[in-house]
Amino acid sequence: MSKPILVIKFGTASITLPSGEPDVTIISEVARQVSLLHPRYRIIIVSSGAVGAGKAYINDYKGTMTQRKAAASVGNPLLVGLYASYFAPNGIFIAQSLCERQHFANRNKFLQLKNTFEELWQNNIIPIVNENDVVSDRELKFSDNDELATLLAVGFGAETLMFCTSVGGLLDEDGKIIGNVSNVNEVFKFVRTDKSFLGLGGMASKLTFAKLATRMGIKVFIFGMKQEDELLKALEGKAGTEMSPEKSTLSARNRWLGSGGLVSGRLQVDEGASKALLKRKSLLAVGVTEVTGDFEAGEIIEIYSPEQEMIAVARARETSCAIKVNLKTLNFEVAHANDIVLL
């Protein structure tokens, strides 16, 4: 039986110094603790920190989009080189993988990515993943790699997803770590708005993607690296915050679809359509009340209830323009039941 898949995401603030340079003490600990887990799991490391590692090499750095891209292009090899040097004494080689969201929007591209990772694992190599910031046309938000890690975990059918943060877990109103969470919706009230010295997001991002992951049957941990063996202890439920997974029987294809991939638009539906979707029915245009975004047939869209809750994702059978024109047309199918994943 194949070893389970474990995805571990390290945020910028958790592996860098206040200056932005990589914290070699933390990275060495990451390598040591992950090496101990390596015999039991197929591991993916998603690591932020490239911009912070490279910004010192950009003259008069002010953090513009172009400067961030340049800093990332310098910082990525520096960061990967550090990981390689600290994993090497443990007899483990690593590989770099720079991903873009488009790699998740097309299932064939996604399967190529998955096949590459399978080959790496068969050779006992751990992939180190980062978003391809150099060519990304979106802002380099701190939540980007939270999303990337979740897309990988959901699409690959991971057993466990771990988010490393500078605060060590989800904190309650008294600043104490909440050990166990059974319903992610109930803990959004604890999200704080203060930002880390380098990150551009924080706990709200992690909870948003933890909600998706747990719905897809993945156990989620939020932990830190400041205490001894904290990664190992978190995986045993002895540190950080553990979020329980819901039961999921989705196929591999529907897990990929349910991850959202590259969402191109959204539909809001009425009460009747919402109930029909819950009964595994196709979505018809007469049940759509609002169309947002410009998308083509075959692209991934989100579906929202009248209460503004996302209830499903789907592969659109028609373009956004065609749907708008046919909102009153009977039996005009917007998304087939086989291409809809309830959340």
CSV table of C-alpha atoms in Angstrom, one decimal:
chain,number,residue,atom,x,y,z
A,1,MET,CA,0.0,0.0,0.0
A,2,SER,CA,1.4,3.4,-0.9
A,3,LYS,CA,2.5,5.7,1.8
A,4,PRO,CA,0.1,8.5,2.6
A,5,ILE,CA,0.8,12.0,1.2
A,6,LEU,CA,1.8,14.8,3.6
A,7,VAL,CA,1.8,18.5,2.5
A,8,ILE,CA,3.7,20.9,4.7
A,9,LYS,CA,3.6,24.7,4.0
A,10,PHE,CA,6.1,27.1,5.6
A,11,GLY,CA,5.1,30.7,5.6
A,12,THR,CA,7.6,33.6,5.1
A,13,ALA,CA,7.5,34.7,8.7
A,14,SER,CA,8.0,31.2,10.0
A,15,ILE,CA,11.3,30.6,8.3
A,16,THR,CA,12.9,34.0,7.9
A,17,LEU,CA,14.6,36.6,10.2
A,18,PRO,CA,13.2,40.1,10.6
A,19,SER,CA,15.7,41.2,8.0
A,20,GLY,CA,14.0,38.9,5.5
A,21,GLU,CA,16.9,36.5,5.2
A,22,PRO,CA,16.2,32.8,5.6
A,23,ASP,CA,16.6,31.6,9.2
A,24,VAL,CA,19.1,28.8,8.8
A,25,THR,CA,18.4,27.5,12.3
A,26,ILE,CA,14.8,27.0,11.4
A,27,ILE,CA,15.5,25.5,8.0
A,28,SER,CA,18.0,23.0,9.5
A,29,GLU,CA,15.3,22.0,12.0
A,30,VAL,CA,12.8,21.6,9.1
A,31,ALA,CA,15.2,19.3,7.3
A,32,ARG,CA,15.9,17.3,10.5
A,33,GLN,CA,12.3,16.8,11.5
A,34,VAL,CA,11.0,16.2,7.9
A,35,SER,CA,13.8,13.6,7.4
A,36,LEU,CA,12.4,11.6,10.4
A,37,LEU,CA,8.9,11.6,8.7
A,38,HIS,CA,10.3,10.8,5.3
A,39,PRO,CA,10.2,7.0,5.7
A,40,ARG,CA,6.5,7.1,6.5
A,41,TYR,CA,5.1,9.7,4.1
A,42,ARG,CA,5.3,10.9,0.5
A,43,ILE,CA,6.1,14.5,1.4
A,44,ILE,CA,5.6,17.8,-0.4
A,45,ILE,CA,7.1,21.0,1.1
A,46,VAL,CA,5.5,24.3,0.0
A,47,SER,CA,7.9,27.1,1.0
A,48,SER,CA,7.4,30.8,0.9
A,49,GLY,CA,10.4,33.1,1.6
A,50,ALA,CA,11.9,33.6,-1.9
A,51,VAL,CA,11.1,37.3,-2.0
A,52,GLY,CA,12.5,37.9,1.5
A,53,ALA,CA,15.6,35.9,0.6
A,54,GLY,CA,16.3,37.9,-2.6
A,55,LYS,CA,15.3,41.4,-1.8
A,56,ALA,CA,18.6,42.4,-0.3
A,57,TYR,CA,20.1,41.9,-3.8
A,58,ILE,CA,17.8,44.5,-5.4
A,59,ASN,CA,19.0,48.0,-5.3
A,60,ASP,CA,16.8,50.6,-3.6
A,61,TYR,CA,14.2,47.9,-2.9
A,62,LYS,CA,10.8,49.4,-2.2
A,63,GLY,CA,8.6,46.4,-2.8
A,64,THR,CA,7.1,47.2,-6.1
A,65,MET,CA,5.6,44.3,-8.1
A,66,THR,CA,8.5,44.2,-10.5
A,67,GLN,CA,11.0,44.3,-7.7
A,68,ARG,CA,9.2,41.5,-5.9
A,69,LYS,CA,9.4,39.4,-9.1
A,70,ALA,CA,13.1,40.1,-9.4
A,71,ALA,CA,13.7,39.4,-5.7
A,72,ALA,CA,11.9,36.1,-6.1
A,73,SER,CA,14.0,35.1,-9.1
A,74,VAL,CA,17.1,35.7,-6.9
A,75,GLY,CA,15.7,34.2,-3.8
A,76,ASN,CA,14.3,31.0,-5.1
A,77,PRO,CA,17.6,29.3,-5.9
A,78,LEU,CA,19.1,30.7,-2.6
A,79,LEU,CA,16.3,29.2,-0.6
A,80,VAL,CA,16.3,25.8,-2.4
A,81,GLY,CA,20.1,25.7,-2.0
A,82,LEU,CA,19.7,26.0,1.7
A,83,TYR,CA,17.1,23.3,1.9
A,84,ALA,CA,19.3,21.0,-0.2
A,85,SER,CA,22.4,21.6,2.0
A,86,TYR,CA,20.5,20.7,5.2
A,87,PHE,CA,18.7,17.7,3.8
A,88,ALA,CA,21.9,16.3,2.2
A,89,PRO,CA,23.4,15.0,5.5
A,90,ASN,CA,20.2,12.9,6.0
A,91,GLY,CA,20.7,11.3,2.6
A,92,ILE,CA,17.7,13.0,1.1
A,93,PHE,CA,17.7,14.9,-2.2
A,94,ILE,CA,15.2,17.6,-3.0
A,95,ALA,CA,13.7,19.0,-6.3
A,96,GLN,CA,12.4,22.4,-7.0
A,97,SER,CA,8.9,22.9,-8.5
A,98,LEU,CA,7.6,26.3,-9.5
A,99,CYS,CA,3.8,26.2,-10.0
A,100,GLU,CA,1.2,28.5,-11.5
A,101,ARG,CA,-2.5,28.3,-10.9
A,102,GLN,CA,-3.0,27.4,-14.6
A,103,HIS,CA,-1.4,24.1,-13.8
A,104,PHE,CA,-4.4,23.2,-11.7
A,105,ALA,CA,-7.1,24.5,-14.1
A,106,ASN,CA,-6.3,21.9,-16.8
A,107,ARG,CA,-6.7,18.3,-15.6
A,108,ASN,CA,-4.1,17.0,-18.1
A,109,LYS,CA,-1.5,19.5,-16.9
A,110,PHE,CA,-2.4,18.6,-13.3
A,111,LEU,CA,-1.9,14.9,-14.0
A,112,GLN,CA,1.5,15.6,-15.6
A,113,LEU,CA,2.5,17.5,-12.4
A,114,LYS,CA,1.2,14.6,-10.3
A,115,ASN,CA,3.1,12.0,-12.4
A,116,THR,CA,6.3,14.0,-12.0
A,117,PHE,CA,5.9,14.1,-8.2
A,118,GLU,CA,5.2,10.3,-8.2
A,119,GLU,CA,8.5,9.8,-10.0
A,120,LEU,CA,10.3,12.0,-7.5
A,121,TRP,CA,8.8,10.0,-4.6
A,122,GLN,CA,9.8,6.7,-6.1
A,123,ASN,CA,13.4,8.0,-6.1
A,124,ASN,CA,13.1,9.2,-2.4
A,125,ILE,CA,13.2,12.8,-3.5
A,126,ILE,CA,11.2,15.5,-1.7
A,127,PRO,CA,9.7,18.3,-4.0
A,128,ILE,CA,10.1,21.8,-2.7
A,129,VAL,CA,7.2,23.8,-4.2
A,130,ASN,CA,6.7,27.6,-4.6
A,131,GLU,CA,4.4,29.7,-6.7
A,132,ASN,CA,6.2,31.0,-9.8
A,133,ASP,CA,6.2,34.6,-8.6
A,134,VAL,CA,8.5,35.7,-11.5
A,135,VAL,CA,5.7,35.4,-14.0
A,136,SER,CA,2.6,35.6,-11.8
A,137,ASP,CA,0.2,38.3,-12.9
A,138,ARG,CA,-1.4,38.5,-9.5
A,139,GLU,CA,-0.2,40.3,-6.4
A,140,LEU,CA,2.2,38.2,-4.3
A,141,LYS,CA,-0.2,37.9,-1.4
A,142,PHE,CA,0.8,35.9,1.7
A,143,SER,CA,-2.2,33.6,1.2
A,144,ASP,CA,-0.9,32.4,-2.3
A,145,ASN,CA,1.1,29.5,-1.0
A,146,ASP,CA,-1.7,28.6,1.5
A,147,GLU,CA,-3.8,28.2,-1.6
A,148,LEU,CA,-1.1,26.3,-3.5
A,149,ALA,CA,-0.5,23.9,-0.6
A,150,THR,CA,-4.3,23.3,-0.4
A,151,LEU,CA,-4.6,22.7,-4.1
A,152,LEU,CA,-1.8,20.1,-4.0
A,153,ALA,CA,-3.3,18.4,-0.9
A,154,VAL,CA,-6.8,18.2,-2.3
A,155,GLY,CA,-5.8,17.3,-5.8
A,156,PHE,CA,-3.3,14.7,-4.8
A,157,GLY,CA,-5.6,13.2,-2.1
A,158,ALA,CA,-3.3,13.9,0.8
A,159,GLU,CA,-4.0,12.5,4.2
A,160,THR,CA,-2.6,15.5,6.0
A,161,LEU,CA,-2.0,19.2,5.4
A,162,MET,CA,0.1,21.3,7.7
A,163,PHE,CA,0.5,25.1,7.9
A,164,CYS,CA,3.5,26.4,9.8
A,165,THR,CA,3.1,29.9,11.2
A,166,SER,CA,5.0,32.3,13.4
A,167,VAL,CA,2.4,32.1,16.2
A,168,GLY,CA,2.3,28.3,16.5
A,169,GLY,CA,-1.4,27.7,16.1
A,170,LEU,CA,-4.9,29.3,16.2
A,171,LEU,CA,-5.1,31.6,19.2
A,172,ASP,CA,-8.2,32.2,21.2
A,173,GLU,CA,-9.3,35.6,22.7
A,174,ASP,CA,-6.8,35.1,25.5
A,175,GLY,CA,-3.9,34.4,23.2
A,176,LYS,CA,-3.8,30.7,24.0
A,177,ILE,CA,-3.5,28.0,21.3
A,178,ILE,CA,-6.7,26.2,20.5
A,179,GLY,CA,-5.8,22.5,20.5
A,180,ASN,CA,-8.7,21.0,18.5
A,181,VAL,CA,-11.2,22.3,16.1
A,182,SER,CA,-14.1,20.2,14.9
A,183,ASN,CA,-15.9,22.9,12.8
A,184,VAL,CA,-13.7,25.5,11.1
A,185,ASN,CA,-16.7,27.9,10.6
A,186,GLU,CA,-16.9,28.3,14.4
A,187,VAL,CA,-13.3,29.7,14.8
A,188,PHE,CA,-13.2,32.5,12.2
A,189,LYS,CA,-14.2,34.8,15.1
A,190,PHE,CA,-10.7,34.3,16.5
A,191,VAL,CA,-8.9,35.7,13.4
A,192,ARG,CA,-6.8,38.7,14.2
A,193,THR,CA,-6.1,41.5,11.7
A,194,ASP,CA,-2.5,42.2,12.7
A,195,LYS,CA,0.1,41.2,10.1
A,196,SER,CA,3.5,39.6,10.4
A,197,PHE,CA,6.6,41.6,9.5
A,198,LEU,CA,6.9,40.0,6.1
A,199,GLY,CA,3.6,38.2,5.4
A,200,LEU,CA,0.7,39.9,3.7
A,201,GLY,CA,-2.1,37.8,5.2
A,202,GLY,CA,-2.4,35.4,8.0
A,203,MET,CA,-4.8,33.2,9.9
A,204,ALA,CA,-7.9,34.1,7.8
A,205,SER,CA,-6.2,32.7,4.7
A,206,LYS,CA,-5.3,29.5,6.6
A,207,LEU,CA,-8.7,28.9,8.0
A,208,THR,CA,-10.3,29.5,4.6
A,209,PHE,CA,-8.2,26.8,3.0
A,210,ALA,CA,-8.4,24.6,6.0
A,211,LYS,CA,-12.2,24.7,5.6
A,212,LEU,CA,-11.8,23.4,2.0
A,213,ALA,CA,-9.3,20.8,3.0
A,214,THR,CA,-11.3,19.3,5.9
A,215,ARG,CA,-14.4,19.2,3.7
A,216,MET,CA,-12.4,17.1,1.3
A,217,GLY,CA,-11.5,14.6,4.1
A,218,ILE,CA,-8.0,16.0,4.9
A,219,LYS,CA,-6.7,16.5,8.4
A,220,VAL,CA,-5.2,20.0,8.9
A,221,PHE,CA,-2.7,21.2,11.5
A,222,ILE,CA,-1.5,24.7,12.2
A,223,PHE,CA,1.8,24.7,14.1
A,224,GLY,CA,5.0,26.6,14.7
A,225,MET,CA,8.8,25.9,14.7
A,226,LYS,CA,9.8,27.7,17.9
A,227,GLN,CA,9.6,24.8,20.3
A,228,GLU,CA,11.7,21.6,20.2
A,229,ASP,CA,10.3,19.0,17.7
A,230,GLU,CA,7.2,21.1,17.3
A,231,LEU,CA,6.5,19.8,13.8
A,232,LEU,CA,6.7,16.2,15.0
A,233,LYS,CA,4.6,16.9,18.0
A,234,ALA,CA,2.0,18.7,16.0
A,235,LEU,CA,1.5,15.7,13.7
A,236,GLU,CA,0.9,13.6,16.9
A,237,GLY,CA,-1.7,16.1,18.1
A,238,LYS,CA,0.6,17.3,20.9
A,239,ALA,CA,1.3,20.9,19.7
A,240,GLY,CA,-0.5,23.5,17.6
A,241,THR,CA,-4.0,23.3,16.4
A,242,GLU,CA,-5.6,20.2,14.9
A,243,MET,CA,-8.6,20.4,12.6
A,244,SER,CA,-10.7,17.3,12.1
A,245,PRO,CA,-11.5,16.1,8.6
A,246,GLU,CA,-15.0,15.5,7.3
A,247,LYS,CA,-15.8,12.1,5.7
A,248,SER,CA,-15.3,12.3,2.0
A,249,THR,CA,-15.9,9.7,-0.7
A,250,LEU,CA,-15.0,11.9,-3.7
A,251,SER,CA,-13.2,10.4,-6.7
A,252,ALA,CA,-9.7,11.7,-7.6
A,253,ARG,CA,-11.3,13.7,-10.5
A,254,ASN,CA,-13.8,15.3,-8.2
A,255,ARG,CA,-11.3,16.1,-5.6
A,256,TRP,CA,-9.3,17.9,-8.2
A,257,LEU,CA,-12.5,19.7,-9.4
A,258,GLY,CA,-13.5,20.4,-5.8
A,259,SER,CA,-10.2,22.1,-5.1
A,260,GLY,CA,-11.4,25.0,-7.4
A,261,GLY,CA,-8.3,24.9,-9.5
A,262,LEU,CA,-8.3,28.2,-11.3
A,263,VAL,CA,-11.8,29.7,-10.6
A,264,SER,CA,-12.9,31.9,-13.5
A,265,GLY,CA,-16.3,33.1,-12.2
A,266,ARG,CA,-19.2,32.5,-9.9
A,267,LEU,CA,-23.0,31.9,-10.1
A,268,GLN,CA,-25.6,32.7,-7.4
A,269,VAL,CA,-28.6,30.4,-7.5
A,270,ASP,CA,-32.1,30.6,-6.1
A,271,GLU,CA,-33.5,28.3,-3.4
A,272,GLY,CA,-35.0,25.8,-5.8
A,273,ALA,CA,-31.7,25.4,-7.7
A,274,SER,CA,-29.8,25.1,-4.4
A,275,LYS,CA,-32.1,22.3,-3.2
A,276,ALA,CA,-31.8,20.6,-6.6
A,277,LEU,CA,-28.0,20.6,-6.4
A,278,LEU,CA,-28.1,19.0,-3.0
A,279,LYS,CA,-30.1,16.2,-4.6
A,280,ARG,CA,-27.3,15.7,-7.2
A,281,LYS,CA,-29.2,17.4,-10.0
A,282,SER,CA,-27.7,19.4,-12.9
A,283,LEU,CA,-27.8,23.2,-12.7
A,284,LEU,CA,-30.2,24.9,-15.1
A,285,ALA,CA,-30.1,28.5,-16.2
A,286,VAL,CA,-33.6,29.3,-14.8
A,287,GLY,CA,-32.2,28.7,-11.3
A,288,VAL,CA,-29.3,31.2,-11.7
A,289,THR,CA,-29.9,34.7,-10.2
A,290,GLU,CA,-26.5,36.3,-10.8
A,291,VAL,CA,-23.5,35.7,-13.0
A,292,THR,CA,-20.1,37.1,-12.0
A,293,GLY,CA,-17.0,37.1,-14.1
A,294,ASP,CA,-16.2,36.2,-17.7
A,295,PHE,CA,-15.6,32.5,-18.3
A,296,GLU,CA,-15.6,30.1,-21.2
A,297,ALA,CA,-17.3,26.7,-21.4
A,298,GLY,CA,-15.2,24.1,-19.6
A,299,GLU,CA,-13.8,26.5,-17.0
A,300,ILE,CA,-14.3,26.2,-13.2
A,301,ILE,CA,-16.9,28.3,-11.5
A,302,GLU,CA,-18.1,28.6,-7.9
A,303,ILE,CA,-21.8,28.3,-7.1
A,304,TYR,CA,-23.4,30.3,-4.2
A,305,SER,CA,-26.7,29.8,-2.4
A,306,PRO,CA,-29.1,32.7,-1.8
A,307,GLU,CA,-27.5,33.1,1.6
A,308,GLN,CA,-24.1,33.9,-0.1
A,309,GLU,CA,-22.6,30.6,1.0
A,310,MET,CA,-20.4,28.7,-1.5
A,311,ILE,CA,-22.2,25.3,-1.9
A,312,ALA,CA,-20.4,23.8,-4.9
A,313,VAL,CA,-17.8,24.2,-7.6
A,314,ALA,CA,-18.5,23.1,-11.2
A,315,ARG,CA,-17.1,22.9,-14.7
A,316,ALA,CA,-19.3,25.3,-16.8
A,317,ARG,CA,-21.0,23.7,-19.8
A,318,GLU,CA,-21.7,27.2,-21.3
A,319,THR,CA,-20.0,30.6,-21.4
A,320,SER,CA,-20.9,33.4,-19.0
A,321,CYS,CA,-22.4,35.3,-21.9
A,322,ALA,CA,-24.6,32.4,-23.0
A,323,ILE,CA,-25.8,31.9,-19.5
A,324,LYS,CA,-26.8,35.6,-19.1
A,325,VAL,CA,-28.7,35.5,-22.4
A,326,ASN,CA,-30.5,32.3,-21.4
A,327,LEU,CA,-31.5,32.9,-17.8
A,328,LYS,CA,-35.1,32.5,-18.6
A,329,THR,CA,-34.7,29.6,-21.1
A,330,LEU,CA,-36.1,26.3,-19.9
A,331,ASN,CA,-33.9,23.3,-19.8
A,332,PHE,CA,-30.7,25.3,-20.6
A,333,GLU,CA,-28.0,23.4,-18.8
A,334,VAL,CA,-25.3,25.4,-17.1
A,335,ALA,CA,-23.4,22.6,-15.5
A,336,HIS,CA,-24.0,18.8,-15.6
A,337,ALA,CA,-24.4,16.9,-12.4
A,338,ASN,CA,-21.3,14.9,-13.1
A,339,ASP,CA,-19.3,18.1,-13.3
A,340,ILE,CA,-20.5,19.5,-10.0
A,341,VAL,CA,-18.9,18.9,-6.6
A,342,LEU,CA,-20.8,19.9,-3.5
A,343,LEU,CA,-18.9,21.5,-0.7
